[in-house]
Structure formats: structure tokens, C-alpha cells
Coordinates of C-alpha atoms in Angstrom, one line a residue:
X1 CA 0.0 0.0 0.0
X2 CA 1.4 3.5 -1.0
X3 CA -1.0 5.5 1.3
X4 CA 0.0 6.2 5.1
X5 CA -2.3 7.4 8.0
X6 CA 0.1 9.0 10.0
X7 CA -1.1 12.1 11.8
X8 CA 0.3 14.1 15.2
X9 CA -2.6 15.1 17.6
X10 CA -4.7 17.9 17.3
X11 CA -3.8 18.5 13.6
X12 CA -4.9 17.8 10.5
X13 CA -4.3 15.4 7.3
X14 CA -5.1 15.6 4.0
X15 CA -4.9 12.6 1.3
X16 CA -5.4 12.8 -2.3
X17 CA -8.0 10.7 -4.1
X18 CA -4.8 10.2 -6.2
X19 CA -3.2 8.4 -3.7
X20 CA -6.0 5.8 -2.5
X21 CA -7.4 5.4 -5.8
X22 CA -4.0 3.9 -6.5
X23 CA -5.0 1.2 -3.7
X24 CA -8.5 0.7 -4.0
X25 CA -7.8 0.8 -7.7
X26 CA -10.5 2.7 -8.4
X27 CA -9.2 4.3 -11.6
X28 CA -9.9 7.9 -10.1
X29 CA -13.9 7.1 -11.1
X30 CA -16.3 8.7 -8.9
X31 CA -13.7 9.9 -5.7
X32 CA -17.0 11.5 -3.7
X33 CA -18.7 8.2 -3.8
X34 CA -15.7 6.1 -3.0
X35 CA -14.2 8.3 -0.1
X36 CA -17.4 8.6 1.9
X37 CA -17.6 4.8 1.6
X38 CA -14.4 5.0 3.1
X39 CA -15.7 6.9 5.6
X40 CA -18.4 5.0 6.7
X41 CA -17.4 1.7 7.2
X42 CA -14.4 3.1 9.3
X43 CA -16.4 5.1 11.1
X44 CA -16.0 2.8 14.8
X45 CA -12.1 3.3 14.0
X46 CA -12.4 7.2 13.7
X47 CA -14.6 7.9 16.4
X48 CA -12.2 5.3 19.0
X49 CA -9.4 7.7 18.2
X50 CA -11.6 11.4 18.3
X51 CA -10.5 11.6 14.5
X52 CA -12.9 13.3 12.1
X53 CA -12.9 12.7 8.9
X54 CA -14.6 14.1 5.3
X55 CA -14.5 14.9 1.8
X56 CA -12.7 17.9 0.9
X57 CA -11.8 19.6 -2.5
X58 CA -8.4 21.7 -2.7
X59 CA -6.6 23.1 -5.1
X60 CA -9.0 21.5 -8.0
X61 CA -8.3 18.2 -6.2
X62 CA -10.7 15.8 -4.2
X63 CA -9.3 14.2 -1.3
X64 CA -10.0 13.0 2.6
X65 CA -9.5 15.4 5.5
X66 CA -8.4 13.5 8.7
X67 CA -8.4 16.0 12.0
X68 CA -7.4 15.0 15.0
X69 CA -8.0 15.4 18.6
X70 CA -6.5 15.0 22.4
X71 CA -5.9 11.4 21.9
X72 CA -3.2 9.3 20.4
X73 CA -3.3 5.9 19.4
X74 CA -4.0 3.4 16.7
X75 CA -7.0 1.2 15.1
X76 CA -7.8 -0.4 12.0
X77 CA -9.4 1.0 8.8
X78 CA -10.8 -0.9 6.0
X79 CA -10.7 -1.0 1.9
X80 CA -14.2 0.5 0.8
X81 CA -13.4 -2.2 -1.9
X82 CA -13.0 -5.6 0.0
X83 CA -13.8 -4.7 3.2
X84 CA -10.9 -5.9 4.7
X85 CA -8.4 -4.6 7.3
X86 CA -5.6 -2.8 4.8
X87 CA -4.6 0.2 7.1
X88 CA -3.7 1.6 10.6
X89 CA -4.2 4.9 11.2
X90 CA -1.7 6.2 14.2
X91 CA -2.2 9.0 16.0
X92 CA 0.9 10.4 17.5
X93 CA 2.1 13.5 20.1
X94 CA 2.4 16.8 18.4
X95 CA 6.2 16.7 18.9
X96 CA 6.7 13.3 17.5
X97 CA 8.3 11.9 20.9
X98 CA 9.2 8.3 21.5
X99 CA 5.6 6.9 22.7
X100 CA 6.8 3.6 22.9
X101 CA 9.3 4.2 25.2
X102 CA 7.3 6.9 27.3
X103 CA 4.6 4.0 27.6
X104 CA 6.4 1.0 29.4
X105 CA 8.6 3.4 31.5
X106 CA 5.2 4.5 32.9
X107 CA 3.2 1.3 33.1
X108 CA 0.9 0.6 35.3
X109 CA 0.8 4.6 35.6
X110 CA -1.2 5.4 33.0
X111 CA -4.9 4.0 31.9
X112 CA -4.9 2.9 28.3
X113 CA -8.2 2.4 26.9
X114 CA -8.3 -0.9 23.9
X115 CA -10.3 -1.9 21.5
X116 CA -11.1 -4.8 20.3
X117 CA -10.3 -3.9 17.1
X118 CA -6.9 -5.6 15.5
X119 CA -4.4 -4.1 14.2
X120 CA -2.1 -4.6 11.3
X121 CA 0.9 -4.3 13.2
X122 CA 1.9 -5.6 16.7
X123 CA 1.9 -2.4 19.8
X124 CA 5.5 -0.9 20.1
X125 CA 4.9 -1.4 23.6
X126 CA 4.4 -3.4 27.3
X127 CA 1.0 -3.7 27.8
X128 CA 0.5 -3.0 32.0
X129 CA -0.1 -6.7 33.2
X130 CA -3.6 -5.6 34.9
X131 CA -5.1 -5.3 31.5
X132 CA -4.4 -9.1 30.7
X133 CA -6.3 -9.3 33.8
X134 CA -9.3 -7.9 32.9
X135 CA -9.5 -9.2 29.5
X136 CA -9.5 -12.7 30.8
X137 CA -12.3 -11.4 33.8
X138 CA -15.0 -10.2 30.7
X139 CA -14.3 -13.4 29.1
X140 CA -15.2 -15.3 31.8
X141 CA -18.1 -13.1 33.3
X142 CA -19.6 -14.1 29.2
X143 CA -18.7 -17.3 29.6
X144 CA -21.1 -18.2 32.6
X145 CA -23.8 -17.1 30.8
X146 CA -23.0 -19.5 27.7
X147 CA -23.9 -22.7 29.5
X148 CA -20.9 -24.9 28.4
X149 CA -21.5 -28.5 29.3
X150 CA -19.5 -31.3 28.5
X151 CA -20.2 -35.3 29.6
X152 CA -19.0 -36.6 32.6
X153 CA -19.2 -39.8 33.9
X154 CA -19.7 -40.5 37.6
X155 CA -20.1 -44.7 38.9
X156 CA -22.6 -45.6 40.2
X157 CA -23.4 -49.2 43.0
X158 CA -27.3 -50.2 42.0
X159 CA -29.0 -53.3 41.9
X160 CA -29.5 -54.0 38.6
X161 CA -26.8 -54.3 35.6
X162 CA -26.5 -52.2 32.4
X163 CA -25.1 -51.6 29.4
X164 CA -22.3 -49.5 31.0
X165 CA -21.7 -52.5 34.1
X166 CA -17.9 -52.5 35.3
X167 CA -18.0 -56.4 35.2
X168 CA -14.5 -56.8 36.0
X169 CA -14.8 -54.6 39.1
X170 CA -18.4 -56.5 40.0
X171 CA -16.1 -60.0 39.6
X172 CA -13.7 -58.7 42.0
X173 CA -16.8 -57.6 45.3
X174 CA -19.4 -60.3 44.4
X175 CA -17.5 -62.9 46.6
X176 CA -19.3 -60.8 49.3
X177 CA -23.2 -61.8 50.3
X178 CA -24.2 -58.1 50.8
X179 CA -22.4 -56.7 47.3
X180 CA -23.5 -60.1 45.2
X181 CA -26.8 -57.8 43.5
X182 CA -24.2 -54.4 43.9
X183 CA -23.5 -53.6 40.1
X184 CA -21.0 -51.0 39.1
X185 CA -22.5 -48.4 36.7
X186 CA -21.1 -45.9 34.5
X187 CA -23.2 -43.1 33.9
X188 CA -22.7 -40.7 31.4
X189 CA -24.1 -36.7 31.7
X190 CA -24.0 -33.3 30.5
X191 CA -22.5 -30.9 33.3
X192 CA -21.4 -27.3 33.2
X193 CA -19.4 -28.2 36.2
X194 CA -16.2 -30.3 34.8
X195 CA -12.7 -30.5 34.8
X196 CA -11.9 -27.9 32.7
X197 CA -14.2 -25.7 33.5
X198 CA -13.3 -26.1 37.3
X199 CA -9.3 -25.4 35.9
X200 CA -10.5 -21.6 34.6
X201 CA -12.5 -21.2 37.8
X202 CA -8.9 -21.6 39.5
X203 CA -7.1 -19.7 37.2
X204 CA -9.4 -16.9 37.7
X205 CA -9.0 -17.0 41.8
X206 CA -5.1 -16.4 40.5
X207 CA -6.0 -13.6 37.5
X208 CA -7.9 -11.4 40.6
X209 CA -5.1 -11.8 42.9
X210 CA -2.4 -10.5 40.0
X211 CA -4.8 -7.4 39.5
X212 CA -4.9 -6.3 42.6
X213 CA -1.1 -6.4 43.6
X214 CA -0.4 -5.0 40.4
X215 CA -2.1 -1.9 41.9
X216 CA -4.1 -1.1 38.5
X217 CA -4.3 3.5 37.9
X218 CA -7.6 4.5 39.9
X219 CA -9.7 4.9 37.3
X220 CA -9.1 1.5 36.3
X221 CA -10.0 0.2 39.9
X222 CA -13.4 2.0 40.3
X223 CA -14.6 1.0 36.5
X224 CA -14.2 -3.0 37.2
X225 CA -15.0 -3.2 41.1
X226 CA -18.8 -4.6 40.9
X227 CA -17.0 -6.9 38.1
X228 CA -14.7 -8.4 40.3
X229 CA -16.8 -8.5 43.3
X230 CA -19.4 -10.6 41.2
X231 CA -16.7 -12.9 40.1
X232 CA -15.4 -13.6 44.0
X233 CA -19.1 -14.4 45.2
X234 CA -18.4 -16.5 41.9
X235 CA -15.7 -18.6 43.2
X236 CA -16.5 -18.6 46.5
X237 CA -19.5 -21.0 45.7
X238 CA -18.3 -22.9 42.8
X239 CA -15.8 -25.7 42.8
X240 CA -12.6 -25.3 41.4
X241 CA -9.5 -27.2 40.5
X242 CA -5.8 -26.7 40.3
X243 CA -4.9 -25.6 36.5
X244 CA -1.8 -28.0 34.8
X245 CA -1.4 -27.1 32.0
X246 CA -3.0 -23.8 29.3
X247 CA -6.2 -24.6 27.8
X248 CA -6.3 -26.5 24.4
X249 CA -8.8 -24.9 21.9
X250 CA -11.0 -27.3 20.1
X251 CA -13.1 -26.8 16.9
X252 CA -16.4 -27.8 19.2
X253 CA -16.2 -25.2 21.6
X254 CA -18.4 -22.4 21.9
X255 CA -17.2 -19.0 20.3
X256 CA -17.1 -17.1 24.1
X257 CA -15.1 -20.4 25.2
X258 CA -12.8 -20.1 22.7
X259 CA -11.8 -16.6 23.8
X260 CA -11.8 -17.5 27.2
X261 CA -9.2 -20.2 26.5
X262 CA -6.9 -17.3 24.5
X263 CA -7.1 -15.3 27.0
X264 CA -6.4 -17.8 29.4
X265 CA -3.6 -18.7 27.3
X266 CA -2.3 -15.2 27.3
X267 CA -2.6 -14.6 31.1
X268 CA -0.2 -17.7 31.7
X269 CA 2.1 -17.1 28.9
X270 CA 1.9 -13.2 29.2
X271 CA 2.3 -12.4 26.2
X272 CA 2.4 -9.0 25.1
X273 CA 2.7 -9.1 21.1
X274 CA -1.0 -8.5 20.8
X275 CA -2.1 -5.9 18.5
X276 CA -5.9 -4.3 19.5
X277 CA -6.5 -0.8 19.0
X278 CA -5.7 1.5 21.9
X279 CA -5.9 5.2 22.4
X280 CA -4.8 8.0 25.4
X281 CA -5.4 11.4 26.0
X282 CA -1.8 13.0 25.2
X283 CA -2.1 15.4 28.1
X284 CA -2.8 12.8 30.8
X285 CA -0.1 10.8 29.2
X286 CA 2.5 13.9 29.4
X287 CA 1.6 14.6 33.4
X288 CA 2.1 11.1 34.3
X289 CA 5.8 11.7 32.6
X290 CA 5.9 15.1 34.8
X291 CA 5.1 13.2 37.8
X292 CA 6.9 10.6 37.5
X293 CA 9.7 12.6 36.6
X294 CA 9.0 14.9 39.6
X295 CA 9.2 12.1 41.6
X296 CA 12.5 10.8 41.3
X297 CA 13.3 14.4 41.8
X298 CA 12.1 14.6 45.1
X299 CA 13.2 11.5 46.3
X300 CA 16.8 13.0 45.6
X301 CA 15.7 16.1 47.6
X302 CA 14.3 14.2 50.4
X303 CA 10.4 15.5 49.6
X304 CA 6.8 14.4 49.8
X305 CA 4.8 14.3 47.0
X306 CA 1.3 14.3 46.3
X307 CA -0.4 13.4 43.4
X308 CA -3.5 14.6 42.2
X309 CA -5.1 15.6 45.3
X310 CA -8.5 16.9 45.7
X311 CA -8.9 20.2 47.2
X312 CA -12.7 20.3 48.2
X313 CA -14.8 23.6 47.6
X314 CA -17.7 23.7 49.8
X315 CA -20.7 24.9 48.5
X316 CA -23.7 25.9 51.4
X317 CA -26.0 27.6 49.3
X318 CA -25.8 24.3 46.5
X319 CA -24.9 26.6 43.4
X320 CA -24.9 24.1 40.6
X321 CA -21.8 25.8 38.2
X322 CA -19.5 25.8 41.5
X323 CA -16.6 23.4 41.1
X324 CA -16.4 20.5 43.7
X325 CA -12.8 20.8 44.0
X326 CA -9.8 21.9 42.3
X327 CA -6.6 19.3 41.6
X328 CA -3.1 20.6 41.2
X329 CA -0.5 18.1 39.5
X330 CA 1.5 17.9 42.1
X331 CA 2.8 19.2 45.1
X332 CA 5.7 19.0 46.9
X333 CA 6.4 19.6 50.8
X334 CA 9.1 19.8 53.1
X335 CA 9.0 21.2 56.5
X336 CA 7.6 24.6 56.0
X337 CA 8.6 25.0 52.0
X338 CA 5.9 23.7 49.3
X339 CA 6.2 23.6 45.3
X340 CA 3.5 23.4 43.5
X341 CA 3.6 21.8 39.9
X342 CA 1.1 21.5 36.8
X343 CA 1.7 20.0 33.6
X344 CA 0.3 21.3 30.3
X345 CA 1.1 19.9 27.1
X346 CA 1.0 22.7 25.3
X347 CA 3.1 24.0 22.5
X348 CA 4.1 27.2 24.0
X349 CA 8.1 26.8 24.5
X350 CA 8.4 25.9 21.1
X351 CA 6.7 29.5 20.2
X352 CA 8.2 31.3 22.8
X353 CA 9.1 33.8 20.1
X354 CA 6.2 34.3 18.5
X355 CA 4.8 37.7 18.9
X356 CA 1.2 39.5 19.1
X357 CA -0.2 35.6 19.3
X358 CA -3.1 36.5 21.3
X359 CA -4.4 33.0 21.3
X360 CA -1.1 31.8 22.9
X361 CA -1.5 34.4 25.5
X362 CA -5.3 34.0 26.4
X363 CA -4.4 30.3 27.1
X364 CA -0.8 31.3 29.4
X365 CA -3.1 33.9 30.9
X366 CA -5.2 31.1 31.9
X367 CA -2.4 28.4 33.5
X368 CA -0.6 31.0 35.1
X369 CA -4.2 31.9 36.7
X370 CA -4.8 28.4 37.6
X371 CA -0.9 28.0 39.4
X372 CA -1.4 30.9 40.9
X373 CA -4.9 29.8 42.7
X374 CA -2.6 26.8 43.4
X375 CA -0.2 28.5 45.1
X376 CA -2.7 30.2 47.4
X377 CA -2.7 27.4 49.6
X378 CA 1.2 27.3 50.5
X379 CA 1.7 27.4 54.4
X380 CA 1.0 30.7 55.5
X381 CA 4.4 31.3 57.8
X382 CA 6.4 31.5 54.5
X383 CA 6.0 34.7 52.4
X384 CA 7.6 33.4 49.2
X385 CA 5.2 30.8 47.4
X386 CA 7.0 28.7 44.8
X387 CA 5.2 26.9 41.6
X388 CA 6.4 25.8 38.3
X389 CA 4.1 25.2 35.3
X390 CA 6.2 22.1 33.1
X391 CA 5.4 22.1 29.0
X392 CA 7.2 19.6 26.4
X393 CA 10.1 21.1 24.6
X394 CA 13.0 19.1 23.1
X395 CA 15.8 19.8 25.4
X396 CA 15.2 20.8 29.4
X397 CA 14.6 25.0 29.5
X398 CA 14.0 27.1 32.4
X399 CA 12.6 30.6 32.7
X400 CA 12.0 32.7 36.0
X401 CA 8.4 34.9 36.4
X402 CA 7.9 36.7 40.1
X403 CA 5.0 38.5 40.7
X404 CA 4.7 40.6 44.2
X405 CA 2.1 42.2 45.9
X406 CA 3.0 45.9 46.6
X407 CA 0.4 46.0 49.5
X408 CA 1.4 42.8 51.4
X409 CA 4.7 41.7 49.9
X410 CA 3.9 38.5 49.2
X411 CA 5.7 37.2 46.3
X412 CA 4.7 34.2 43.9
X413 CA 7.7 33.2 42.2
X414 CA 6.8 30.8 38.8
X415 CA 9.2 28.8 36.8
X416 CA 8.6 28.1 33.5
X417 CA 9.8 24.3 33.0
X418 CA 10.3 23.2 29.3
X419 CA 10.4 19.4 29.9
X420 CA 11.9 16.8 27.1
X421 CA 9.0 14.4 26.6
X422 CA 11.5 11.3 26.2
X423 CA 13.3 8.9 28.0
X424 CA 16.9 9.3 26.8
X425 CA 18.0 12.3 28.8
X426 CA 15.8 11.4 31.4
X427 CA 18.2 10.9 34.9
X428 CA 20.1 13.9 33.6
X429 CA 16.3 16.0 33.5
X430 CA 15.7 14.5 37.5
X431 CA 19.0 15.5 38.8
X432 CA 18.6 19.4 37.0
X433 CA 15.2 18.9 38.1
X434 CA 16.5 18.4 42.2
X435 CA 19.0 21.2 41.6
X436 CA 15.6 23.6 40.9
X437 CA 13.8 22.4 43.6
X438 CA 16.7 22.8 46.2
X439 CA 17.7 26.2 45.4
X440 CA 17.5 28.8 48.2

């Protein structure tokens, strides 16, 4: 395929008809019809990654117009000829940092949302072991609703011989008066309780207790808690038995049992060469990098961190547009100092000298609002409150702002942090990093 659906976040894309008539060899006939065909049967794929897409005509020259939003990712699209899988369309920062490497260096940090959508190509990433967890949990909460029996055979003593009589075991207890008329039966039945089922019903018991000590991002926690808490009352009153060996698939097994099984399979194996569409907002993925970067810092400085932390608004009178609370990054405490940090992933270090852009100054205007408000809350003995607002820029750049209060002499002193998004210069960032925070 000549055609590429490359795009960075919050931009746009435009292909020529040119281009994808050359793979949907469409001969350039009819590029309207063809590209909104396009866009309908991708249209699951576009709206999993926030992408828009239409027909546009520029420069006397018909074409698809891709615009992107917050997130990144990748999913499948399709050929509006055969229907079949042809594409991926990636979605990548604005900067074009290394998101593979940014992604397993903050795990279990981040929530990535999939799809079940395959891709083309295998992730460029670990996948966070808790999701392996939960994959295998649906699969089994849809698997006790498919009623999958097999035969078992249980023997039966009665007095009265069949078809299925264990004659050599009868020989062996007939010398005996009282088990002379005591006939060994087989009987065959459908159960939904046998062996292997009873093996996934343990290997579940096992998935649960990986989730929770891999300490899954909150978010995570809260969306799957009345799942897991249906699937302990689960095993608590079903029998189970130990697992030997992964699950075979067979050709006669139901379609939710044979996903169970790969799943199963891919628990116990952990693999992580799967390829299913996956998307993350690019801003939450760029503060987890801050914090985590912040937090090496501080461990170097001998600080506390917190993350995230809800700072409640009470609201008497019940005014519905009052916020509930407000959430700086982070902030960092010791003894009677305090930094306060937020993380924008914004572009405006790489225009920092770009003059009269009003647009870039309405939205500063705003973050340096917000830090401030932040700041407002620094212990009260100390007259000098100290906050940093971190953007992505390619190499690690620092500018001072103070702003002072000529009737109480307060001062707010704000450092502008330009923050590589990347791992490669990353223990040389944390120990700059500690060097700012320590300063007098």
C-alpha cells in the first residue's frame, strides 16, 4: 500500500483521491462516492481515536480530510473495496516523541483504553499486566452465561446391571453376600461443572489476585469493582481445581469459550505481542511523565509528594456551576517549604518567540491563573510561594516569572519548566530537576 495514516494530535491530514485510488484501484472514477464509503465503514475506527474525517476539495483536487483530537493511538481501517483490514491509522504527540518508550517506562501509571479492534501491526509497547487481567475477567463473566456442558461420567453401586456395568470390578466384590446384587454403573451426563471448566474457575482466583497487587491507575479500579466483586461471590461457591497445563482450543467449543481459553492462554504465557486498537489522551499521558519525573526528583531532595489531590470547595448555598474541588498536579512539601507543579502539554516553549499571538497568551493567561490559585494554599508562615508550570520542549529549558504584591509583599515566584517528553535524557532531567527544587 502506497498510502500512510500518519497524523500528530490535534492536527490535520489531507490525502489525495490520487493516492487511495491507486490502492482501492478505483481508476480515479467517482472519488466522492468512493471516499465517503471509506468513511463509513471506518467510522467505529475514527470515532475510538476522536478523528474526524470528510471529503474535501483543494486546489481543484478531491481528497480525505483527517483531524485529529487529544488522543493518540492506533485502530484499523478498512478497503471500501474488499472490506478488509488494509490500514492503521496512528495517531501520535504533536512533537513526535518516543511513545513507545514513554509507555512502558510509565506502566501501570497510566490508563490505556483498547479496543477490540486488531491491528495490522503488533503495539511498540508493554502492555500494563492488569489489562491481561481484565481481558480474561469479561471473558469469563460471558462465559457463565454461555452454558458450556460437556459429559462426565460419575459410577454408580445399583442393583440391577447395564449396558455400561464394570463387570471386572463387579467379579472382584461379588464374593461378598451383601455386594453379590451391587452392580458397578457408568453413567454418562451433561455438566457445566467439569474439569476444565473447574481449571478456569482456578485460574481466575489467581488472574484477581495479579490485578490487585499490580495496583491497577484508579480509574481503572473504580470502572471493574462490581465486576470483580461478582466474580469472587463467583468462586466462592463454585468448585474449582488446580490448573496444569493452558487450555487446548478445540473446533467444538463455543465462540465465548474459545476466547476465554486465548485469554487464558495469554494470562499464563503473558504475552504482550497483541495488537488491538488502543488510544490515550496526550495530556494525561505527558503529566504522568511530569510526575513521574518529579518524583525521582524529590526522592533525591528528600520531599513528599502528592499526586492529584483533591482540594474540596464547599458549596452551602448548592450553586450548581461551583466546582467541587480543584486538583493541582503535584505538590511537593518539606518542612515549612511547598512547590506546587502543573503540567500542560501545550506548544508554547516551542513559540516562545512568537509575537502578538493572542491565542497563545489567552491560554498562558489562563495556566498561570490556575498555578497561581494553586499556590494560594502554601503554608501561611512563609512569604515566598513557589510553583512551576512544566510544557514539552525538546531539550530541558527554564525561565523565572515573580509577581509581588505591593500592598502585602507577598511574592509568587513561577518557573517556566520546558520538559523533554522522552526517555533518553531522562536521569540527567531528574537530577537538573533536584538542583531547581533545592535552590534557596
Amino acid at each position: 500500500m502506497t498510502t500512510e495514516f500518519n497524523l500528530h494530535s490535534l492536527s490535520s491530514l489531507f490525502i489525495s483521491y490520487d493516492k487511495l485510488s491507486a490502492d482501492w484501484r478505483t481508476y480515479r472514477k467517482d472519488p466522492e462516492r468512493y471516499i465517503h464509503r471509506f468513511i463509513s465503514i471506518n467510522k467505529r475506527s475514527f470515532q475510538f481515536l476522536g478523528v474526524t474525517a470528510s471529503y474535501q476539495v483543494r486546489n481543484y483536487q478531491s481528497g480525505l480530510l483527517l483531524c485529529s483530537s487529544q488522543y493518540i493511538g492506533a485502530a484499523p481501517l478498512l478497503s471500501p473495496m474488499t472490506g478488509e483490514p488494509t490500514y492503521d491509522l496512528n495517531v501520535t504527540p504533536m512533537f513526535g516523541e518516543n511513545l513507545g518508550q514513554v509507555i512502558t517506562l510509565l506502566g501501570e501509571r497510566i490508563d490505556i483504553e483498547y479496543a477490540p479492534m486488531k491491528l495490522l501491526r503488533p503495539l511498540t509497547f508493554r502492555v500494563p499486566v492488569y489489562f491481561s487481567c481484565i481481558e480474561f475477567m469479561k471473558a469469563f463473566e460471558k462465559a457463565i452465561g454461555c452454558k458450556w456442558t460437556k459429559f462426565s461420567t460419575k459410577l454408580n453401586f445399583e442393583n440391577r446391571p447395564t449396558s455400561s456395568t464394570d463387570w471386572c470390578l463387579y467379579a472382584k466384590n461379588s464374593f461378598m453376600p451383601d455386594r453379590h446384587f451391587s452392580y458397578a454403573n457408568i453413567k454418562s451426563f451433561h455438566s457445566p461443572i467439569h474439569t476444565e471448566w473447574m481449571e478456569l474457575t482456578s485460574l481466575l482466583r489467581t488472574v484477581i489476585n495479579t490485578y490487585i497487587s499490580s495496583n491497577p491507575p484508579i480509574m481503572v479500579r473504580c470502572r471493574y469493582e462490581s465486576l470483580i466483586s461478582r466474580l469472587k461471590e463467583y468462586i466462592r461457591t463454585n468448585p474449582s481445581q488446580q490448573i496444569m497445563a493452558p487450555p487446548t482450543v478445540v473446533s467444538s467449543d463455543p465462540p465465548v469459550i474459545k476466547n476465554l481459553k486465548a485469554e487464558a492462554y495469554r494470562f499464563i504465557s503473558q504475552k504482550s505481542d497483541f495488537a488491538k486498537s488502543w488510544r490515550i489522551e496526550v495530556a494525561a499521558l505527558f503529566e504522568r511523565f511530569v510526575q513521574h519525573t518529579f518524583e525521582k526528583a524529590a526522592r533525591l531532595g528528600g520531599w513528599k509528594w502528592h499526586f492529584n489531590e483533591h482540594f474540596v470547595i464547599k458549596n452551602p448555598s448548592g450553586v450548581r456551576w461551583v466546582l467541587r474541588y480543584i486538583e493541582p498536579d503535584i505538590v511537593l512539601s518539606r518542612d515549612d517549604k511547598q512547590w506546587v507543579i502543573d503540567a500542560k502539554y501545550k506548544s508554547h516553549i516551542y513559540n516562545r518567540s512568537s509575537k502578538d499571538n493572542d491565542s497563545i497568551k489567552s491560554s498562558f493567561r489562563e495556566d498561570y491563573h490556575q498555578i497561581l490559585a494553586y499556590t494560594s494554599f502554601a503554608p501561611s508562615t512563609s512569604s515566598r510561594k513557589q510553583s512551576m508550570i512544566v510544557y514539552p520542549y525538546s531539550t530541558l529549558w527554564i525561565n523565572n516569572l515573580t509577581a509581588e504584591s505591593p500592598i502585602t509583599g507577598v511574592v509568587c515566584e513561577t518557573k517556566l519548566i520546558g520538559l523533554p517528553f522522552t526517555t533518553d535524557s531522562l536521569e540527567d532531567t531528574v537530577i537538573n530537576i533536584s538542583k531547581i527544587l533545592n535552590e534557596d
